[in-house]
Amino acid sequence: MATSACMRSMMAGRAFAMGTLRPSTQKIVASKFTSTRFASTYFTPAHEYVTVDGNIGTCGITDFAQSALGDIVYVDLPEVGDEFEKGDSFGSVESVKAASDVYAPVSGTVVEVNETLSDEPETVNAKAETDAWFIKIELSSPDETGDLMGADAYKAHCEAEES
């Protein structure tokens, strides 16, 4: 029995919602009658991530970083419209252990800031790579992701740091 395009889209949407698709290449279903897009996640050696969907990158710190910092008590974020070059500090995170700058994994203009983190910085400890994203940035040079790590390389990087 042939599976219709509509049914395949619904199954892909369910797999995404259930988290069964790989996080580094989550399939985002635009609608059941249109094409699909892929969001790719990249990582820096300093433990920031960017999930790129089209020309928008969602940036934050990784679960590894939040674990190393401990209980997060404050997050300082930029304003919408601020521009950053790859590697620029765009904010900071303070924990009971330390304070740390957060660096832009890609260049671009901030189009959205996660205001929830101002009142609930502890969300970073619980959901660092999902609900606790820091900024959304419109990429000015999408090719900058080429020298960032994919999920497997980042996992190896973290394992090397722990040993």
PDB file of C-alpha atoms in Angstrom:
ATOM      1  CA  MET A   1       0.000   0.000   0.000  1.00  0.00           C
ATOM      2  CA  ALA A   2       1.440   3.372  -0.994  1.00  0.00           C
ATOM      3  CA  THR A   3       1.757   6.082   1.656  1.00  0.00           C
ATOM      4  CA  SER A   4       0.416   9.453   0.561  1.00  0.00           C
ATOM      5  CA  ALA A   5       2.499  12.634   0.864  1.00  0.00           C
ATOM      6  CA  CYS A   6      -0.021  13.944   3.395  1.00  0.00           C
ATOM      7  CA  MET A   7       0.360  10.834   5.566  1.00  0.00           C
ATOM      8  CA  ARG A   8       4.176  11.015   5.361  1.00  0.00           C
ATOM      9  CA  SER A   9       4.048  14.667   6.473  1.00  0.00           C
ATOM     10  CA  MET A  10       1.796  13.806   9.394  1.00  0.00           C
ATOM     11  CA  MET A  11       4.092  10.940  10.429  1.00  0.00           C
ATOM     12  CA  ALA A  12       7.146  13.208  10.195  1.00  0.00           C
ATOM     13  CA  GLY A  13       5.391  15.853  12.282  1.00  0.00           C
ATOM     14  CA  ARG A  14       4.540  13.266  14.925  1.00  0.00           C
ATOM     15  CA  ALA A  15       8.129  11.978  14.969  1.00  0.00           C
ATOM     16  CA  PHE A  16       9.398  15.558  15.417  1.00  0.00           C
ATOM     17  CA  ALA A  17       6.920  16.261  18.221  1.00  0.00           C
ATOM     18  CA  MET A  18       7.860  13.021  19.974  1.00  0.00           C
ATOM     19  CA  GLY A  19      11.561  13.840  19.671  1.00  0.00           C
ATOM     20  CA  THR A  20      12.408  10.725  17.688  1.00  0.00           C
ATOM     21  CA  LEU A  21      14.199  12.621  14.940  1.00  0.00           C
ATOM     22  CA  ARG A  22      17.882  13.366  15.483  1.00  0.00           C
ATOM     23  CA  PRO A  23      18.306  16.789  17.126  1.00  0.00           C
ATOM     24  CA  SER A  24      21.094  17.809  14.742  1.00  0.00           C
ATOM     25  CA  THR A  25      18.800  17.465  11.720  1.00  0.00           C
ATOM     26  CA  GLN A  26      15.258  17.870  12.991  1.00  0.00           C
ATOM     27  CA  LYS A  27      12.718  17.794  10.221  1.00  0.00           C
ATOM     28  CA  ILE A  28      10.291  20.672  10.463  1.00  0.00           C
ATOM     29  CA  VAL A  29       7.051  20.164   8.586  1.00  0.00           C
ATOM     30  CA  ALA A  30       5.863  23.485   7.168  1.00  0.00           C
ATOM     31  CA  SER A  31       2.378  22.123   6.522  1.00  0.00           C
ATOM     32  CA  LYS A  32       0.897  18.926   5.288  1.00  0.00           C
ATOM     33  CA  PHE A  33       0.616  20.265   1.743  1.00  0.00           C
ATOM     34  CA  THR A  34       3.952  22.041   1.319  1.00  0.00           C
ATOM     35  CA  SER A  35       7.559  20.981   1.295  1.00  0.00           C
ATOM     36  CA  THR A  36       9.634  20.345   4.390  1.00  0.00           C
ATOM     37  CA  ARG A  37      12.688  22.191   5.705  1.00  0.00           C
ATOM     38  CA  PHE A  38      15.566  20.940   7.770  1.00  0.00           C
ATOM     39  CA  ALA A  39      16.964  22.713  10.822  1.00  0.00           C
ATOM     40  CA  SER A  40      20.598  21.945  11.560  1.00  0.00           C
ATOM     41  CA  THR A  41      22.335  22.456  14.899  1.00  0.00           C
ATOM     42  CA  TYR A  42      25.991  23.443  15.158  1.00  0.00           C
ATOM     43  CA  PHE A  43      28.250  23.833  18.192  1.00  0.00           C
ATOM     44  CA  THR A  44      31.269  25.924  19.194  1.00  0.00           C
ATOM     45  CA  PRO A  45      34.233  24.695  21.264  1.00  0.00           C
ATOM     46  CA  ALA A  46      33.103  27.200  23.943  1.00  0.00           C
ATOM     47  CA  HIS A  47      29.761  25.340  24.263  1.00  0.00           C
ATOM     48  CA  GLU A  48      27.375  27.651  22.440  1.00  0.00           C
ATOM     49  CA  TYR A  49      24.970  26.274  19.867  1.00  0.00           C
ATOM     50  CA  VAL A  50      23.075  27.631  16.897  1.00  0.00           C
ATOM     51  CA  THR A  51      20.121  25.862  15.321  1.00  0.00           C
ATOM     52  CA  VAL A  52      19.732  27.201  11.797  1.00  0.00           C
ATOM     53  CA  ASP A  53      16.345  27.190  10.091  1.00  0.00           C
ATOM     54  CA  GLY A  54      16.406  29.132   6.835  1.00  0.00           C
ATOM     55  CA  ASN A  55      18.259  32.371   7.558  1.00  0.00           C
ATOM     56  CA  ILE A  56      17.425  32.436  11.296  1.00  0.00           C
ATOM     57  CA  GLY A  57      19.734  30.974  13.916  1.00  0.00           C
ATOM     58  CA  THR A  58      18.530  30.183  17.426  1.00  0.00           C
ATOM     59  CA  CYS A  59      21.481  30.565  19.826  1.00  0.00           C
ATOM     60  CA  GLY A  60      22.157  29.563  23.408  1.00  0.00           C
ATOM     61  CA  ILE A  61      24.457  27.565  25.630  1.00  0.00           C
ATOM     62  CA  THR A  62      24.623  23.793  25.599  1.00  0.00           C
ATOM     63  CA  ASP A  63      23.582  21.368  28.287  1.00  0.00           C
ATOM     64  CA  PHE A  64      27.287  20.682  28.876  1.00  0.00           C
ATOM     65  CA  ALA A  65      27.869  24.400  29.582  1.00  0.00           C
ATOM     66  CA  GLN A  66      24.944  24.788  31.973  1.00  0.00           C
ATOM     67  CA  SER A  67      26.041  21.679  33.843  1.00  0.00           C
ATOM     68  CA  ALA A  68      29.560  23.068  34.254  1.00  0.00           C
ATOM     69  CA  LEU A  69      28.216  26.441  35.452  1.00  0.00           C
ATOM     70  CA  GLY A  70      25.826  25.040  38.049  1.00  0.00           C
ATOM     71  CA  ASP A  71      22.655  26.802  39.163  1.00  0.00           C
ATOM     72  CA  ILE A  72      22.026  29.743  36.804  1.00  0.00           C
ATOM     73  CA  VAL A  73      20.853  32.875  38.658  1.00  0.00           C
ATOM     74  CA  TYR A  74      21.102  35.602  35.984  1.00  0.00           C
ATOM     75  CA  VAL A  75      21.159  35.894  32.190  1.00  0.00           C
ATOM     76  CA  ASP A  76      22.134  39.147  30.434  1.00  0.00           C
ATOM     77  CA  LEU A  77      20.920  39.383  26.839  1.00  0.00           C
ATOM     78  CA  PRO A  78      21.217  41.971  24.040  1.00  0.00           C
ATOM     79  CA  GLU A  79      18.456  44.062  22.483  1.00  0.00           C
ATOM     80  CA  VAL A  80      16.553  43.245  19.301  1.00  0.00           C
ATOM     81  CA  GLY A  81      18.354  44.981  16.445  1.00  0.00           C
ATOM     82  CA  ASP A  82      21.851  44.583  17.938  1.00  0.00           C
ATOM     83  CA  GLU A  83      24.409  43.286  15.440  1.00  0.00           C
ATOM     84  CA  PHE A  84      27.205  40.853  16.233  1.00  0.00           C
ATOM     85  CA  GLU A  85      30.113  39.340  14.399  1.00  0.00           C
ATOM     86  CA  LYS A  86      30.897  35.679  14.883  1.00  0.00           C
ATOM     87  CA  GLY A  87      32.847  35.353  18.144  1.00  0.00           C
ATOM     88  CA  ASP A  88      31.568  38.601  19.693  1.00  0.00           C
ATOM     89  CA  SER A  89      30.213  38.432  23.234  1.00  0.00           C
ATOM     90  CA  PHE A  90      26.459  38.997  23.057  1.00  0.00           C
ATOM     91  CA  GLY A  91      25.580  38.384  26.694  1.00  0.00           C
ATOM     92  CA  SER A  92      26.534  36.658  29.894  1.00  0.00           C
ATOM     93  CA  VAL A  93      25.377  33.987  32.282  1.00  0.00           C
ATOM     94  CA  GLU A  94      25.892  34.084  36.038  1.00  0.00           C
ATOM     95  CA  SER A  95      25.636  31.082  38.295  1.00  0.00           C
ATOM     96  CA  VAL A  96      26.311  30.383  41.943  1.00  0.00           C
ATOM     97  CA  LYS A  97      29.777  29.192  40.822  1.00  0.00           C
ATOM     98  CA  ALA A  98      30.871  31.656  38.145  1.00  0.00           C
ATOM     99  CA  ALA A  99      30.026  34.205  35.474  1.00  0.00           C
ATOM    100  CA  SER A 100      30.661  33.549  31.816  1.00  0.00           C
ATOM    101  CA  ASP A 101      30.340  35.521  28.591  1.00  0.00           C
ATOM    102  CA  VAL A 102      28.263  34.005  25.802  1.00  0.00           C
ATOM    103  CA  TYR A 103      29.653  34.356  22.268  1.00  0.00           C
ATOM    104  CA  ALA A 104      27.855  34.561  18.945  1.00  0.00           C
ATOM    105  CA  PRO A 105      28.419  31.346  16.974  1.00  0.00           C
ATOM    106  CA  VAL A 106      27.500  33.218  13.769  1.00  0.00           C
ATOM    107  CA  SER A 107      27.294  36.830  12.563  1.00  0.00           C
ATOM    108  CA  GLY A 108      24.009  38.636  12.219  1.00  0.00           C
ATOM    109  CA  THR A 109      21.290  40.839  13.657  1.00  0.00           C
ATOM    110  CA  VAL A 110      19.241  39.907  16.725  1.00  0.00           C
ATOM    111  CA  VAL A 111      15.590  39.503  15.737  1.00  0.00           C
ATOM    112  CA  GLU A 112      14.244  38.042  18.995  1.00  0.00           C
ATOM    113  CA  VAL A 113      15.344  37.699  22.615  1.00  0.00           C
ATOM    114  CA  ASN A 114      14.054  35.052  25.044  1.00  0.00           C
ATOM    115  CA  GLU A 115      12.529  37.408  27.631  1.00  0.00           C
ATOM    116  CA  THR A 116      11.517  34.461  29.825  1.00  0.00           C
ATOM    117  CA  LEU A 117      15.135  34.102  30.933  1.00  0.00           C
ATOM    118  CA  SER A 118      15.078  37.516  32.646  1.00  0.00           C
ATOM    119  CA  ASP A 119      12.513  36.287  35.181  1.00  0.00           C
ATOM    120  CA  GLU A 120      13.340  32.576  35.075  1.00  0.00           C
ATOM    121  CA  PRO A 121      17.103  32.139  34.473  1.00  0.00           C
ATOM    122  CA  GLU A 122      16.941  28.692  36.074  1.00  0.00           C
ATOM    123  CA  THR A 123      15.177  27.513  32.904  1.00  0.00           C
ATOM    124  CA  VAL A 124      18.673  27.291  31.382  1.00  0.00           C
ATOM    125  CA  ASN A 125      19.510  24.478  33.812  1.00  0.00           C
ATOM    126  CA  ALA A 126      16.416  22.489  32.922  1.00  0.00           C
ATOM    127  CA  LYS A 127      16.089  23.128  29.171  1.00  0.00           C
ATOM    128  CA  ALA A 128      19.372  24.598  27.897  1.00  0.00           C
ATOM    129  CA  GLU A 129      19.032  23.447  24.297  1.00  0.00           C
ATOM    130  CA  THR A 130      15.259  23.799  23.897  1.00  0.00           C
ATOM    131  CA  ASP A 131      13.106  26.351  25.739  1.00  0.00           C
ATOM    132  CA  ALA A 132      16.071  28.266  27.197  1.00  0.00           C
ATOM    133  CA  TRP A 133      17.462  29.603  23.912  1.00  0.00           C
ATOM    134  CA  PHE A 134      18.959  33.088  24.329  1.00  0.00           C
ATOM    135  CA  ILE A 135      18.540  34.889  21.013  1.00  0.00           C
ATOM    136  CA  LYS A 136      17.355  34.427  17.472  1.00  0.00           C
ATOM    137  CA  ILE A 137      19.658  36.006  14.951  1.00  0.00           C
ATOM    138  CA  GLU A 138      19.222  36.699  11.250  1.00  0.00           C
ATOM    139  CA  LEU A 139      22.389  35.279   9.724  1.00  0.00           C
ATOM    140  CA  SER A 140      24.451  37.693   7.672  1.00  0.00           C
ATOM    141  CA  SER A 141      26.890  34.956   6.531  1.00  0.00           C
ATOM    142  CA  PRO A 142      25.209  31.530   6.561  1.00  0.00           C
ATOM    143  CA  ASP A 143      28.446  29.884   5.381  1.00  0.00           C
ATOM    144  CA  GLU A 144      29.996  30.620   8.821  1.00  0.00           C
ATOM    145  CA  THR A 145      28.482  27.395  10.110  1.00  0.00           C
ATOM    146  CA  GLY A 146      31.049  25.489   8.027  1.00  0.00           C
ATOM    147  CA  ASP A 147      33.716  25.598  10.742  1.00  0.00           C
ATOM    148  CA  LEU A 148      31.355  24.753  13.614  1.00  0.00           C
ATOM    149  CA  MET A 149      30.942  21.218  14.953  1.00  0.00           C
ATOM    150  CA  GLY A 150      28.065  18.879  14.203  1.00  0.00           C
ATOM    151  CA  ALA A 151      26.471  16.760  16.945  1.00  0.00           C
ATOM    152  CA  ASP A 152      28.929  13.853  16.729  1.00  0.00           C
ATOM    153  CA  ALA A 153      32.023  16.075  16.718  1.00  0.00           C
ATOM    154  CA  TYR A 154      30.630  18.101  19.632  1.00  0.00           C
ATOM    155  CA  LYS A 155      29.948  14.948  21.641  1.00  0.00           C
ATOM    156  CA  ALA A 156      33.573  13.854  21.078  1.00  0.00           C
ATOM    157  CA  HIS A 157      34.751  17.353  22.067  1.00  0.00           C
ATOM    158  CA  CYS A 158      32.832  17.173  25.370  1.00  0.00           C
ATOM    159  CA  GLU A 159      34.091  13.662  26.095  1.00  0.00           C
ATOM    160  CA  ALA A 160      37.677  14.842  25.537  1.00  0.00           C
ATOM    161  CA  GLU A 161      37.135  17.762  27.956  1.00  0.00           C
ATOM    162  CA  GLU A 162      35.808  15.422  30.638  1.00  0.00           C
ATOM    163  CA  SER A 163      38.805  13.082  30.465  1.00  0.00           C
TER     164      SER A 163
END
